[in-house]
Backbone as a ProteinNet text record, in pm:
[ID]
protein_1_A
[PRIMARY]
MASITGHLASFSLWSSSSPKFPNSSRFSCSASKSPLQHSNRMAYLDFPYVSPSHKDLMLDLASTLDTRLNSFLNPCNLPPDVQSYQNDTGTAHAALHLRSGLHSSPIDFMLGSWLHCALPTGGALNITSLSAYLNSSTDAPNFLIELIQSSPTSMVLILDLPPRVDLVLNPDYLKTFYEDTQLDQHRQHLDKLSEVKPYFSSSLYIRAVVSPTAILVRIETERLEEMIETHVGPIAKEVLKTWLEVCAFGERVVGESERDWLRKRDDMSKSKTIEIDLGSNLPRLFGQETANRVLEALKEVF
[TERTIARY]
-231	-225.1	-286.4	-604.2	-644.8	-668.9	-656.3	-695.9	-608.8	-607.8	-524.9	-517.9	-548.5	-536.2	-438.6	-401.1	-303.4	-265.9	-232.6	-203.2	-107	-85.5	10.6	-53.8	-103.1	-187.1	-125.5	-10.6	39.6	24.9	99.9	107.7	-18.3	-92.7	-202.4	-334.8	-345.6	-474.4	-528.9	-442.1	-487	-587.3	-578.2	-663.1	-809	-840.8	-980.4	-1018	-918.9	-951.3	-913	-848.3	-804.6	-921.4	-903.9	-1011	-1058.4	-1183.5	-1240.5	-1199.8	-1133.9	-1096.8	-1176.6	-1189.2	-1252	-1178.2	-1251	-1190.2	-1064.9	-1063	-949.8	-823.4	-836.7	-717.1	-687.6	-782	-761	-657.5	-659.4	-567.8	-471.7	-455.2	-359.8	-282.6	-167.9	-83.1	-65.4	-37.9	-17.3	96.1	82.7	185.1	300.8	290.4	398.5	520	637.3	761.3	788	841.3	885.6	1023.8	1055.5	1188.4	1297.1	1259.7	1358.1	1394.8	1521.1	1566.1	1537.7	1519.1	1487.4	1596.8	1720.3	1830.4	1838.9	1771.6	1778.4	1683.6	1736.7	1652.4	1631.6	1509	1476.2	1441.7	1501.2	1480.8	1354.3	1310.5	1188.2	1196.1	1305.9	1316.3	1338.4	1347.4	1359.5	1228.9	1115.8	984.6	995.4	1032.6	1070.8	957.7	832.3	724.5	629.5	647	552.2	606.3	519.4	554.7	650.7	716	810.7	749.4	631.5	570.9	528.5	479.8	441.6	565.1	673	797.5	852.8	854.1	907.5	831.7	700	619.2	654.4	660.3	691.6	831.8	926.3	1062.2	1066.7	992	988.7	929.9	819	754.5	843.4	900.9	987.9	1110.9	1167.6	1284.5	1250.8	1134.9	1092.7	1076.1	1007.7	989.1	1122.6	1207.6	1336.2	1422.6	1420.6	1501.1	1451.4	1319.6	1263.4	1265	1250.7	1238.3	1364.1	1467.1	1584.1	1642.1	1653.1	1714.2	1625.3	1500.2	1406.9	1390.5	1459.9	1435.7	1558.9	1535	1639.3	1656.4	1768.6	1785	1684.5	1661.4	1575.7	1649.2	1590	1654.3	1582	1494.7	1426.9	1528.7	1511.7	1601.6	1594.1	1702.5	1702	1587.9	1553	1446.8	1307	1300.1	1172.2	1166.1	1281.6	1286.6	1250.5	1279.2	1245.4	1215.3	1103.6	1067	973.9	959.1	873.6	818.9	723.9	669.2	754.4	720.1	802.1	807.3	701.9	698.6	757.4	790	848.5	749.7	620	518.7	463.3	499.9	460.2	585.8	607.8	724.8	678.4	752.1	718.2	843.5	837.3	947	889.3	958.5	917.8	1035	1004.6	1105.9	1043.7	1099.5	1041.1	1149.8	1127.1	1219.2	1139.5	1173.7	1105.5	1160.7	1080.1	1121.3	1205.8	1291.9	1368.2	1272	1308.9	1221.1	1195.4	1289	1275.3	1197.1	1157.2	1089.8	939.3	859.5	714.9	676.4	776.3	749.1	744.6	640.6	631.7	711.2	676.3	753.2	714.3	800.3	774.1	778.4	679.8	668.1	642.7	724.1	704.2	698.6	626.3	616.6	573.5	603.7	542.4	515.6	416.4	378.3	348.5	397.6	369.5	318.9	207.6	150.4	99.2	156.9	109.2	-24.2	-124.2	-257.9	-280.8	-355.1	-381.3	-451.2	-525.7	-600.2	-516	-390.2	-303.2	-286.2	-177.8	-153.2	-101.7	-104.7	-49.3	-113.1	-108.9	-151.4	-26.3	-18	95.1	45.4	101.8	61.9	185.9	184.3	292.5	231.3	298.4	243.5	352.3	310.8	400.9	317.7	361.9	288.1	383.6	335.9	413.6	318.8	360.4	276.4	341.2	261.3	308.6	281.9	360.3	340.8	247.6	236.1	136.4	176.4	290.5	324.9	240.2	172	83.2	-37	-148.2	-266	-289.8	-190.5	-204.6	-223.4	-285.6	-311.2	-183.6	-199	-91.3	-99.6	-4.8	-4	-8.6	-85.4	-94.9	-118.2	-43	-74.3	-57.8	-149.5	-141.8	-191.7	-112.4	-149.4	-166.8	-284.1	-317.4	-350.5	-266.7	-282.4	-299.9	-406.1	-436.4	-420	-399.5	-376.8	-312.2	-260.7	-199.2	-296.9	-426.6	-526.6	-615	-583	-669.6	-587.5	-626.9	-556.7	-651.7	-633.6	-703.6	-603.4	-643.6	-560.5	-624.7	-549.1	-592.3	-491.9	-538.2	-451.1	-523.9	-462	-535.6	-441.3	-492.8	-434	-536.2	-531.7	-634	-632	-747.9	-754.7	-729.8	-686.7	-659.9	-747.3	-845.4	-943.1	-1081.4	-1183.2	-1321	-1345.5	-1377.6	-1393.6	-1519.9	-1620.7	-1742.9	-1715.6	-1635.7	-1604.2	-1492.2	-1422.5	-1308.9	-1317.7	-1412.8	-1429.9	-1307.8	-1229	-1107.6	-1005.9	-1003.9	-917	-957	-1086.7	-1139.4	-1099.9	-1111.7	-1079	-928.3	-847.9	-702.6	-643.1	-681.8	-614.4	-685.2	-814.1	-886.1	-950.5	-1000.5	-1062.3	-958.3	-877.9	-779.4	-673.9	-645.3	-546.3	-604.7	-736.9	-806.8	-774.6	-764.4	-732.8	-839.7	-963.1	-1069	-1061.2	-984.7	-971.8	-906.8	-823.3	-757.3	-857.4	-943	-1046.6	-1141.7	-1177.1	-1266.9	-1205.7	-1075.1	-1006.9	-1018	-988.2	-995.8	-1139.1	-1233.2	-1373.4	-1424.9	-1359.9	-1402.3	-1350.9	-1259.5	-1201.8	-1287.9	-1314.9	-1403.3	-1344.1	-1211.6	-1146.1	-1149	-1194.1	-1188.1	-1328.8	-1344.4	-1470	-1444.3	-1543.1	-1524.5	-1498.8	-1415.6	-1391.5	-1445.9	-1527.2	-1586.5	-1529.6	-1453.9	-1395.5	-1503.8	-1479.2	-1573.5	-1563.4	-1460.2	-1440.2	-1506.4	-1604.2	-1667.8	-1569.9	-1473.7	-1373.7	-1292.8	-1251.2	-1174	-1257.5	-1381.6	-1468.9	-1485.8	-1474.4	-1496.7	-1375.6	-1256.7	-1137.6	-1072.4	-1112	-1053	-1113.3	-1046.4	-1090.8	-1198.7	-1264.8	-1366.4	-1307.5	-1177.8	-1113.6	-1035.4	-1053.5	-979.7	-1008.3	-904.8	-918.9	-916.8	-1029.5	-1041.6	-1109.2	-1029.5	-1081.9	-1025.6	-1101.2	-1056.5	-1033.9	-918.7	-884.1	-881.6	-962	-968.3	-938.9	-823.1	-786.5	-669.9	-666.9	-553	-432.3	-454.8	-348.3	-310	-295.4	-269.7	-136.9	-35.7	93.1	78.7	4.8	-17.4	-97.1	-194.8	-276.1	-190.5	-98.6	-10.9	78.2	133.2	226.5	159.3	39	-23.4	-125.6	-176.2	-280.4	-245.7	-225.2	-201	-73.3	35.1	163.3	161.5	120	117.2	29.8	-84.1	-173.6	-109.3	-50.4	13.8	125.5	202.5	313.5	261.1	150.3	92.7	37.1	-27.6	-82.5	31.2	138.3	253.3	314.9	324.5	377.8	293.2	161.5	70.8	94.1	107	128.5	257.4	363.7	492.1	485.9	425.4	425.1	326.1	208.5	101.4	94.5	127.1	113.2	246.1	341.3	468.4	546.7	545.7	622.4	532.2	408.6	312.9	320.2	402.2	422.1	291.3	207.5	82.9	109	100.7	134.6	7.5	3.6	-111.9	-68.5	-164.2	-137	-113.5	-64.6	-29.9	-150.7	-265.1	-385.1	-429.8	-417.4	-451.8	-353.3	-228.1	-127.4	-159.8	-207.1	-243.1	-353.2	-451	-562.7	-515.1	-431.5	-379.3	-294.1	-212.9	-126	-210.1	-315.8	-402.9	-473.3	-520.4	-590	-496.8	-377.1	-281.3	-239.9	-217.5	-178.2	-289.1	-412.8	-525.5	-537.3	-515.5	-525.7	-418.4	-295.3	-187.1	-209.3	-254.8	-280	-390	-491.3	-603.7	-559.4	-476.2	-429.1	-343.8	-252	-167.3	-250.4	-345	-425.5	-518.4	-591.2	-693.8	-637.3	-559.9	-512.9	-392.3	-282.3	-161.1	-173.1	-229.3	-236.5	-312.4	-413.6	-494.4	-446.8	-384.2	-351.3	-208.1	-113.3	24.7	41.9	-18.5	-0.5	-53	-161.5	-217.8	-126.4	-54.8	32.1	172.2	226.1	367.1	394.6	289.4	309.1	323.3	294.6	289.2	425.7	531.2	664.6	709.2	693.7	731.6	642.2	513.1	418.6	456	488.2	526.6	651.9	748.1	872.5	848.3	764.7	734.3	653.7	553.4	467.6	545.9	632.2	710.4	802.5	862	950.9	874.1	753.9	673.2	622	585.5	535.7	643.9	768.7	878.2	889	852	857.6	735.4	620	495.8	453.6
-81	-197.7	-258.7	-457.5	-504	-625.7	-724.6	-754.9	-678.5	-609.1	-524	-593.6	-709.7	-795.3	-901.7	-923.5	-1025.2	-1023.2	-914	-903.7	-796.2	-780.3	-684.4	-550.3	-516.3	-400.7	-271.9	-242.6	-109.7	-48.1	-101	-26.6	-34.5	-142.1	-160.1	-110.4	-91.8	-56.6	72.4	159.8	290.3	279.6	176.4	165.3	155.5	101	86.7	169.4	234.4	310.1	455.8	495.8	634.1	725.1	857.5	950.7	934.7	959.4	939.3	1052.8	1018.1	1112.5	1079.3	1173.6	1140.5	1024	943.8	825.3	857.6	974.5	1009.5	1030.5	1061.6	1090.8	988	903.8	812.9	707.3	657.5	549.7	584.4	709.6	748.8	869.8	890.8	1001.7	1099.7	1220.9	1325.4	1288.5	1327.6	1295.5	1394.1	1501.1	1598.9	1537.1	1581.1	1524.2	1566.2	1474.7	1505.1	1569.2	1660	1718.9	1618.5	1503.9	1401.4	1319.1	1287	1207	1059.7	984.6	842.5	764.9	808.7	733.5	747.6	846.1	868.1	774.4	697.2	607.8	665.8	661.1	714.4	599.7	598.6	489.8	510.3	401.3	408.3	516.5	525.3	620.4	764.6	787.2	925.1	1002.4	937	1003.9	1142.3	1148.4	1275.1	1372.8	1326	1412	1460.7	1417.5	1453.9	1567.1	1624.3	1738.5	1696.8	1792.9	1760	1679.3	1716.5	1643.6	1503.4	1490.1	1360.1	1270.3	1325	1249.2	1211.2	1305.5	1278	1164.9	1163.3	1058.5	922.5	913.4	785.7	738.1	830.6	793.1	742.7	806.6	765.5	626.1	599.8	468.5	360.7	391.1	293	262.9	366.8	348	264.7	290.9	214.7	66.7	39.5	-99.6	-166	-96.4	-154.6	-183.7	-92	-109.9	-228.5	-236	-341	-478.2	-480.2	-608.4	-652	-569.9	-595	-735.1	-780.6	-911.7	-1027.3	-998.3	-1101.8	-1103.4	-1012.3	-993.5	-1019.6	-1066	-1075	-938.5	-915.6	-791.2	-784.5	-665	-649.6	-701.7	-800.7	-862.8	-834.7	-734.9	-699.2	-643.3	-671.2	-613.1	-459.9	-392.7	-245.5	-183.8	-245.3	-187.5	-224.6	-292.5	-315	-230.5	-209.5	-121.2	21.6	60.4	194.3	186.3	242.8	235.8	351	374.2	482.7	447.8	528.6	503.4	570.4	547.8	596.6	748.9	815.2	961.3	1028.5	948.3	1005.1	1077.1	1050.6	1119.6	1033	908.2	818.9	752.8	763.2	706.4	624.6	520.1	437.3	373	338.4	267.6	161	48.6	-62.9	-106.1	-142.2	-195.1	-312.6	-430.4	-550.8	-634.2	-669.6	-757.6	-875.4	-993.9	-1113.7	-1152.7	-1225.5	-1267.2	-1393.6	-1405.7	-1529.4	-1643	-1765.6	-1880	-1896.6	-1855.8	-1872.5	-1759.3	-1659.8	-1543.9	-1550.3	-1471	-1467.1	-1371.3	-1305.9	-1206.6	-1272.1	-1244.4	-1291.4	-1196.2	-1068	-969.3	-828.7	-733.9	-591.8	-527.5	-445.7	-387.7	-238	-160.4	-16.4	26.1	133.3	178.9	324.4	386.9	515.9	521.9	601.4	619.4	765.9	816.5	954	950.4	1017.1	1019.4	1159.5	1223.2	1353.4	1336.1	1414.5	1399.2	1492.5	1447.1	1530.6	1660.8	1660.4	1780.2	1877.4	1843.2	1925.1	1864	1898.3	1839.8	1698.2	1626.2	1490.5	1406.4	1277.9	1180.8	1123.4	1132.5	1078	981	862.1	758	701.9	697.1	632.2	524.9	411.3	297	223.2	165.3	81.4	-26.6	-150.4	-259.8	-366.8	-443.6	-554.9	-671.9	-789.3	-907.3	-1018.2	-1085.4	-1196.5	-1327.7	-1429.5	-1557.8	-1647.6	-1770.5	-1859.6	-1915.8	-1874.2	-1917.7	-1845.3	-1739.7	-1663.6	-1616.6	-1593.8	-1542.1	-1394.6	-1328.2	-1187.4	-1100.7	-984.8	-895.9	-844.3	-799.3	-732.9	-582.4	-507.7	-361.5	-297.7	-189.6	-118.7	29.5	112	254	296.3	379.3	433.1	577.3	667.5	807.8	837.8	883.4	907.8	1055.6	1128	1272.9	1315.9	1390.9	1437	1587.4	1658.4	1802.1	1844.2	1966.8	2013.1	2026.4	2016.4	2035	1913	1801.5	1683.6	1556.2	1472.8	1346.3	1240.4	1118	1002.4	923.3	890.3	811	674.9	570.5	434	377.3	344.1	294.4	182.7	66.2	-46.8	-159.8	-243.2	-372.5	-476.2	-513.7	-602.5	-739.8	-789.6	-921.5	-1033.9	-1147	-1262.9	-1381.9	-1357.5	-1460.4	-1397	-1481	-1433.8	-1383.5	-1256.2	-1198.1	-1246.9	-1285.6	-1337.8	-1473.2	-1553.5	-1686.8	-1682.6	-1569.9	-1558.4	-1431.2	-1425.3	-1303.8	-1268.9	-1368.7	-1339.8	-1262.4	-1289.2	-1218.7	-1070.7	-1046.8	-910.1	-836.3	-904	-841.7	-814.8	-912.6	-900.9	-790.4	-787.7	-697.2	-564.2	-556	-433.2	-364.5	-443.6	-382.5	-349.3	-446.3	-423.5	-320.3	-309.2	-212.3	-72.8	-62.3	66.1	134.5	57.3	113.2	209.4	188.5	272.6	417.2	443.2	580.9	670.6	613.2	692.5	735.2	644.6	679.5	781.9	763.4	857.2	996.8	1001.7	1131.7	1205.5	1137.1	1200.6	1238.5	1157	1180.1	1311.9	1360.4	1484.3	1609.5	1592.2	1706.5	1745.2	1873	1920	1897.4	1890	1871.4	1726.6	1636.8	1493.6	1437.3	1365.9	1300	1151.7	1066.8	923.8	904.3	807.5	772.5	632.6	619.7	490.5	442.7	336.2	281.5	230.5	245.8	193.1	41.4	-16.2	-160.9	-230	-314.3	-391.5	-490.1	-535.6	-627.8	-562.7	-438.8	-368.8	-346.5	-308.5	-287.1	-414.8	-527.8	-656.1	-703.1	-653.5	-710.9	-622.9	-497.9	-413.1	-446	-399.7	-429.1	-330.4	-359.8	-267	-133.2	-129.1	-5.2	63.2	18.6	75.3	224.4	298.6	441.1	458.7	495.7	529.8	666.2	769	904.9	989.8	1093.6	1195.3	1324.1	1385	1508.7	1621.1	1723.6	1838.2	1963.6	2025.8	2144.9	2217.5	2348.6	2427.4	2404.2	2346	2323.4	2174.5	2115.5	1971.9	1934.6	2018.3	1990.9	1983.1	2076.9	2079.6	1958.5	1918.3	1801.5	1675.2	1662.9	1545.3	1546	1662.5	1672.3	1651.7	1706.3	1706.4	1594.9	1537.2	1434.8	1302.6	1307.4	1184.2	1114.9	1191.5	1133.7	1064.8	1135.2	1072	947.5	950.6	834.7	718	743.4	636.9	571.9	651.7	597.9	513	553.7	475.4	342.6	344.9	220.9	125.5	177	91.7	35.4	117.2	70.5	-43.5	-29.1	-134.9	-262.2	-248.3	-366.8	-438.2	-362.5	-423	-495.9	-433.1	-490.8	-605.3	-590.9	-688.4	-795.7	-757.7	-851.3	-915.3	-834.2	-888.2	-960.8	-903.9	-963.8	-1009.6	-1040.8	-1082.6	-1229.5	-1304.6	-1447.3	-1525.6	-1494.3	-1568.7	-1683.9	-1804.3	-1921.7	-1997.7	-2051	-2129.4	-2272.2	-2364	-2504.6	-2531.9	-2650.2	-2685	-2683	-2730.9	-2730.7	-2588.7	-2501.1	-2360.4	-2295	-2335.9	-2279.2	-2309.5	-2429.3	-2465.6	-2373.9	-2347.9	-2261.4	-2118.1	-2068.8	-1933.2	-1917.6	-2017.3	-2012.7	-2005.5	-2083.7	-2083.7	-1949	-1895.3	-1766	-1654.5	-1650.3	-1546.2	-1556.8	-1678	-1697.2	-1652.9	-1684.3	-1643.3	-1491	-1426.9	-1281.5	-1215.3	-1263.7	-1205.7	-1229.3	-1348	-1379.2	-1291.5	-1269.9	-1187.4	-1044	-994.6	-857.6	-840	-933.7	-925.5	-933.9	-1026.2	-1049.9	-933	-885.9	-784.9	-643.1	-610.7	-473.2	-442.9	-509.6	-480.7	-524.9	-642.6	-696	-607.7	-537.2	-453.8	-309.3	-260.9	-118.4	-83.2	-171.4	-142.1	-119.3	-201.5	-177.3	-41.5	5.2	134.4	249.8	234.2	342	335	213.4	198.9	120.5	71.5	-9.1	-156.1	-241.8	-385	-443.2	-395.8	-451.2	-427.5	-306	-275.1	-349.5	-353.1	-422.5	-569.9	-633.8	-775.2	-795.5	-705.7	-717.2	-706.5	-611.3	-591.7	-708.7	-750.6	-859.6	-990.7	-1020.8	-1144.4	-1142.7	-1028.2	-1018.8	-1039.1	-983.7	-998.5	-1141.1	-1204.1	-1341.3	-1437.3	-1407.2	-1491.3	-1487	-1373.8	-1358.1	-1419.4	-1402.2	-1449.2	-1584.9
-363.4	-423.7	-357.5	-284.5	-214.9	-174.1	-132.9	-4.1	66.5	14.1	79.8	204.7	195.2	309.4	283.2	175.3	157.7	18.4	-32.3	-171.6	-194.1	-315.4	-359.7	-347.6	-241	-225.4	-267.7	-229.3	-245.2	-380.5	-478	-601.9	-684.6	-677.9	-770.2	-719	-589.6	-532.8	-589.4	-635.6	-682	-794.3	-874.4	-992.3	-957.1	-839.3	-801.3	-680.8	-617.8	-498.3	-507.3	-614.7	-624.3	-654.3	-633.9	-660.9	-804.3	-827	-959.4	-1052.8	-1161.9	-1264.1	-1388.7	-1480.9	-1608.6	-1672	-1749.5	-1808.6	-1888.6	-1950.7	-2034.8	-1955.2	-1826.3	-1748.8	-1642.5	-1611.3	-1500	-1531.3	-1655.7	-1687.9	-1801.5	-1829.9	-1932.5	-1885.2	-1946	-1904.6	-2018.2	-1982.3	-2081.3	-2176.1	-2299.6	-2397.9	-2395.5	-2319.7	-2312.7	-2245.5	-2287.6	-2236.2	-2093.2	-2016.9	-1882	-1888.4	-1793.8	-1793.1	-1757.9	-1700.9	-1665	-1787.6	-1800.4	-1913.6	-1887.2	-1992.8	-1982.2	-1910.5	-1921.2	-1863.7	-1712.5	-1657.6	-1513.4	-1441.2	-1347.3	-1269.7	-1131.2	-1084.8	-953.6	-860.5	-744.7	-649.7	-569.4	-505.7	-426.2	-319.4	-248.1	-138	-182.9	-312.2	-360.1	-343.1	-364	-360	-424.1	-552.5	-613.9	-644.6	-644.8	-691.4	-582.3	-460.2	-355.8	-269.7	-187.5	-103.7	8.3	72.6	180.5	294.4	341	452.8	410.8	289.9	234.5	225.7	170.6	158	294.7	387.7	521.5	589.5	572.6	634.2	575.4	442.9	379.9	416	422.2	460.8	604.7	692.9	833.2	846.5	778.2	786.1	725	608.5	543.1	627.9	689.2	774.4	897.1	956.2	1073.1	1038.8	927.9	886.5	855.9	783	745.1	867.9	963.7	1084.9	1167.6	1185.6	1270.3	1202.6	1069.7	1000.6	927.4	928.1	844.6	862.4	986.1	1011.2	966.4	930.4	886	734	664.4	522.1	436.8	315	214.3	147.5	81.8	6.7	-108.5	-158.9	-276.3	-398.5	-465.7	-581.1	-712.2	-713.5	-837.4	-936.9	-1064.3	-1165.1	-1160.9	-1197.6	-1195.2	-1275.5	-1390.8	-1473	-1423.6	-1310.8	-1243.2	-1116.1	-1056.8	-940.3	-978.3	-1102.5	-1150	-1298.8	-1343	-1483.7	-1520.2	-1650.2	-1697.6	-1835.1	-1883.5	-2015.9	-2122.7	-2249.1	-2359.5	-2366.6	-2325.8	-2334	-2210.8	-2108.9	-1988.7	-1899.8	-1918.2	-1837.9	-1725.8	-1723.6	-1614.1	-1559.9	-1430.8	-1365.2	-1245.4	-1215	-1099.2	-1043.1	-916.3	-851	-759.7	-752.1	-666.8	-580.1	-457.3	-367.1	-293.9	-313	-254.2	-188.8	-62.5	9.7	64.2	22.2	71.6	207.5	283.5	416.4	414.4	512.3	528.9	565	529.2	556.6	706.1	788.5	932.9	999.7	922.2	980	955.1	1027.9	1003.8	891.2	829.7	726.3	589	514.2	376.5	286.7	289.6	216	261.2	228.4	247	109.7	79.6	-53.2	-44.2	-112.2	-119.9	-265.3	-293.3	-431	-437.1	-547.7	-579.1	-728	-762.2	-902.1	-926.1	-1037.7	-1079.6	-1222.3	-1247.4	-1381.7	-1411.1	-1512.3	-1555.2	-1626.4	-1588.9	-1644.2	-1763	-1862.8	-1981.3	-1946.9	-1839.9	-1800.3	-1719	-1697.6	-1615.8	-1478.9	-1411	-1280.4	-1294	-1184.5	-1184.9	-1075.8	-1096.5	-996.5	-931.8	-799.9	-726.1	-620.3	-621.4	-527.2	-459.6	-328.7	-253.8	-165.7	-159.8	-86.9	-10.9	99.3	178.3	245.4	234.7	296	344.7	440.5	493.6	514.3	469.5	472.3	552.5	630	710.8	638.2	668.9	603.1	684.5	642.7	702	837.8	892.1	1027.2	1131.9	1090	1177.2	1096.9	1165.9	1095.7	1127.6	1186.6	1222.8	1098.2	1114.8	1000.2	935	811	739.9	766.5	709.7	723.4	586.3	574.6	448.1	469.3	397.7	388.4	243.4	197.2	62.7	65.6	7.6	-5	-153.2	-191.3	-331.7	-346.5	-419.5	-428.1	-573	-597.8	-733.3	-748.9	-638.9	-642.9	-511.6	-504.3	-380	-263.9	-293.1	-187.9	-166.3	-228.4	-219.5	-205.9	-111	-89.8	-37.4	-82.9	-27.5	55.8	177.2	267.7	289.2	266.8	297.6	395.9	513.5	620.6	693.1	697.8	754.6	794.7	885.8	916.8	869.4	743.5	687.6	753.3	792.6	857.8	758.2	809.7	725.7	763.9	846.6	882.5	883.3	889.4	899.1	1040.6	1054.8	1188	1259.5	1184.2	1246.2	1312.2	1245.2	1298.8	1402.7	1412	1503.7	1586.8	1679.7	1761	1845.8	1883.2	1959.6	1875.9	1747	1652.7	1646.8	1638.2	1636.9	1764.2	1876.2	2004.3	2016.1	1979.4	1995.3	1909.5	1782.5	1689.4	1667	1697.2	1665.2	1785.8	1880.5	1998.7	2105.7	2145	2251.7	2211.8	2084.3	2036.8	2018.4	2029.9	2015.8	1882.6	1778.5	1647.6	1597	1638.1	1584.2	1631.3	1736.7	1783.9	1679	1594.9	1491.1	1383.9	1343.4	1246	1304.6	1431	1497.3	1506.5	1531.6	1538.2	1405.1	1296.2	1164.7	1129.9	1172.5	1140.8	1199.6	1304.2	1369.1	1297.4	1203.7	1133.7	1014.2	1000.1	893.1	754.1	744.4	615.3	567.7	652.9	623.5	600.4	490.9	457.7	430.9	456.2	426.1	277.3	245.8	106.5	82.2	-20.9	-54.7	-187.2	-181.5	-302.7	-396.7	-524.4	-623.2	-634.7	-574.6	-580.2	-461	-489.3	-382.3	-320.1	-399	-348.7	-237.1	-259.4	-158.4	-33.1	-50.6	65.4	146.2	79.8	148	226.9	193.9	255.2	361.4	370.3	473.1	609.2	714.2	850.5	895.1	1008	1060.2	1104.4	1128.7	1174.1	1062.7	940.4	828	813.9	780	751.5	600.7	546	404.9	398.8	381.4	387.9	274.7	242.4	148.4	227	207.4	276.7	174.2	196.4	106.8	186.9	161.1	236.6	169.7	187.4	141.7	232.3	348.6	446.5	452.4	334.9	329.6	395.1	377	439.9	591.7	646.9	791.7	837	757.1	791.9	797.6	703	702.9	826	858.5	970.7	1106	1122.5	1255.1	1277	1170.9	1187.6	1118.4	987	911.5	957.8	968.7	1007.3	1142.8	1249.3	1381.4	1386.3	1318.3	1318.5	1244.2	1128.5	1051.5	1131.3	1201.9	1281.7	1397.5	1457.9	1567	1517.5	1401.2	1345.4	1309.9	1252.2	1221.1	1348.9	1452.3	1580.1	1635.6	1626	1670.9	1591.4	1459.9	1376.6	1414.7	1433.4	1468	1601.4	1701.8	1835.7	1851.1	1792.6	1816.2	1707.2	1584	1472.1	1432.4	1391.3	1342.5	1451	1572.5	1682	1796.7	1762.9	1865.2	1900.3	1828.6	1855.4	1854.6	1758.7	1741.9	1643.4	1691.5	1611	1574.6	1453.3	1408.6	1377.2	1379.7	1352.9	1205.8	1175.5	1037.8	945.3	994.4	909.9	878.7	975.4	952.2	856.8	863.6	774.9	629.7	602.6	465.1	413.3	499.1	459	438.1	528.7	516.4	390.8	364.1	246.2	119.6	116.1	-1.1	-15.2	95.5	91.1	45.5	103	67.2	-78.5	-126.5	-266.3	-361.2	-325.7	-409.6	-414.1	-300.1	-294.6	-381.1	-369.6	-448.8	-597.8	-633.4	-774.1	-830.7	-751.2	-796.2	-819.1	-730.4	-743.3	-868	-891	-1009.1	-1135.8	-1137.7	-1257.7	-1287.7	-1187.1	-1210.7	-1209.9	-1107.7	-1092.8	-1181.7	-1155.6	-1230.7	-1376.1	-1398.5	-1533.7	-1629.9	-1581.4	-1670.6	-1676.8	-1570.6	-1565.2	-1601.6	-1573.4	-1610.1	-1760.2	-1846.8	-1990.8	-2034.4	-1973.5	-2013.3	-1977.3	-1868.3	-1822.4	-1880.3	-1893.7	-1927.5	-2055.4	-2119.7	-2238.8	-2205.2	-2302.4	-2277.2	-2243	-2310	-2285.3	-2141.5	-2094.4	-1956.3	-1858.1	-1888.3	-1800.9	-1786.9	-1898.6	-1893.9	-1809.5	-1823	-1747.8	-1597.6	-1557.7	-1416	-1361.5	-1437.2	-1391.2	-1376.2	-1470.2	-1463.8	-1341.5	-1313.8	-1198.6	-1068.9	-1061.8	-940.7	-925.9	-1035.7	-1028.4	-979.4	-1008.8	-960.7	-809.1	-752.7	-607	-541.4	-605.7	-545.3	-598.1
[MASK]
++++++++++++++++++++++++++++++++++++++++++++++++++++++++++++++++++++++++++++++++++++++++++++++++++++++++++++++++++++++++++++++++++++++++++++++++++++++++++++++++++++++++++++++++++++++++++++++++++++++++++++++++++++++++++++++++++++++++++++++++++++++++++++++++++++++++++++++++++++++++++++++++++++++++++++++

């Protein structure tokens, strides 16, 4: 879900950054019935369609965020039919988990999601996302991870701490959050692996908002489970640790005039994401009625 810098990055980002599928399968789901009944609701932490290592990683990251940020967050107040929903044929399923930050905290919200869509050509598209956003009391970067899997041997990884200021005008920001933290070593590590290739999003908007140390890669291997366990997982956990220590709890305070600018920027980013990404793609996957219900619930929060 981009700005991936200050937006609803997690769930919606897949529409412009996921692996390229034929038009017939990218935004539509197979009409064949799912074995799951419509009455069964699946929670965000179920991650029912992904592999064991994929699920373990997402559970570990979500647990870490929840543990560290719990005292700064409100409970998830999304309606049950927004926390979990599916299309009429039962071939597309999704779950959302959103906790807004307390007014006294630096956290704007934490958002987790997964999406499963059976493809007409066979197989399925599975996307899991987790992000955390800071409010205008600080200008520190946000956190984002998204795993987009279209087959047992192919995955796109998006992992970043998207900046919330212009890095050219703020060289100290670049040094504090990206150079001193040595975040680029993680991208360099993956770059040395033969199974990993750079991933270039078709969205120029996404390319414009990620950080210089962003990891956007495609992993192609028969040993995908091993890659997640030995490379993707450890790197994701280290990046999250950096975000928690340096960004979320770094005690970086901004002045009132800067807060107004940050608030405006963050609001514009979230609005753009809802309008362009979710607004156009949710109806195609889940129908207009479900899309309207999800969008209205999210707009109340944002």
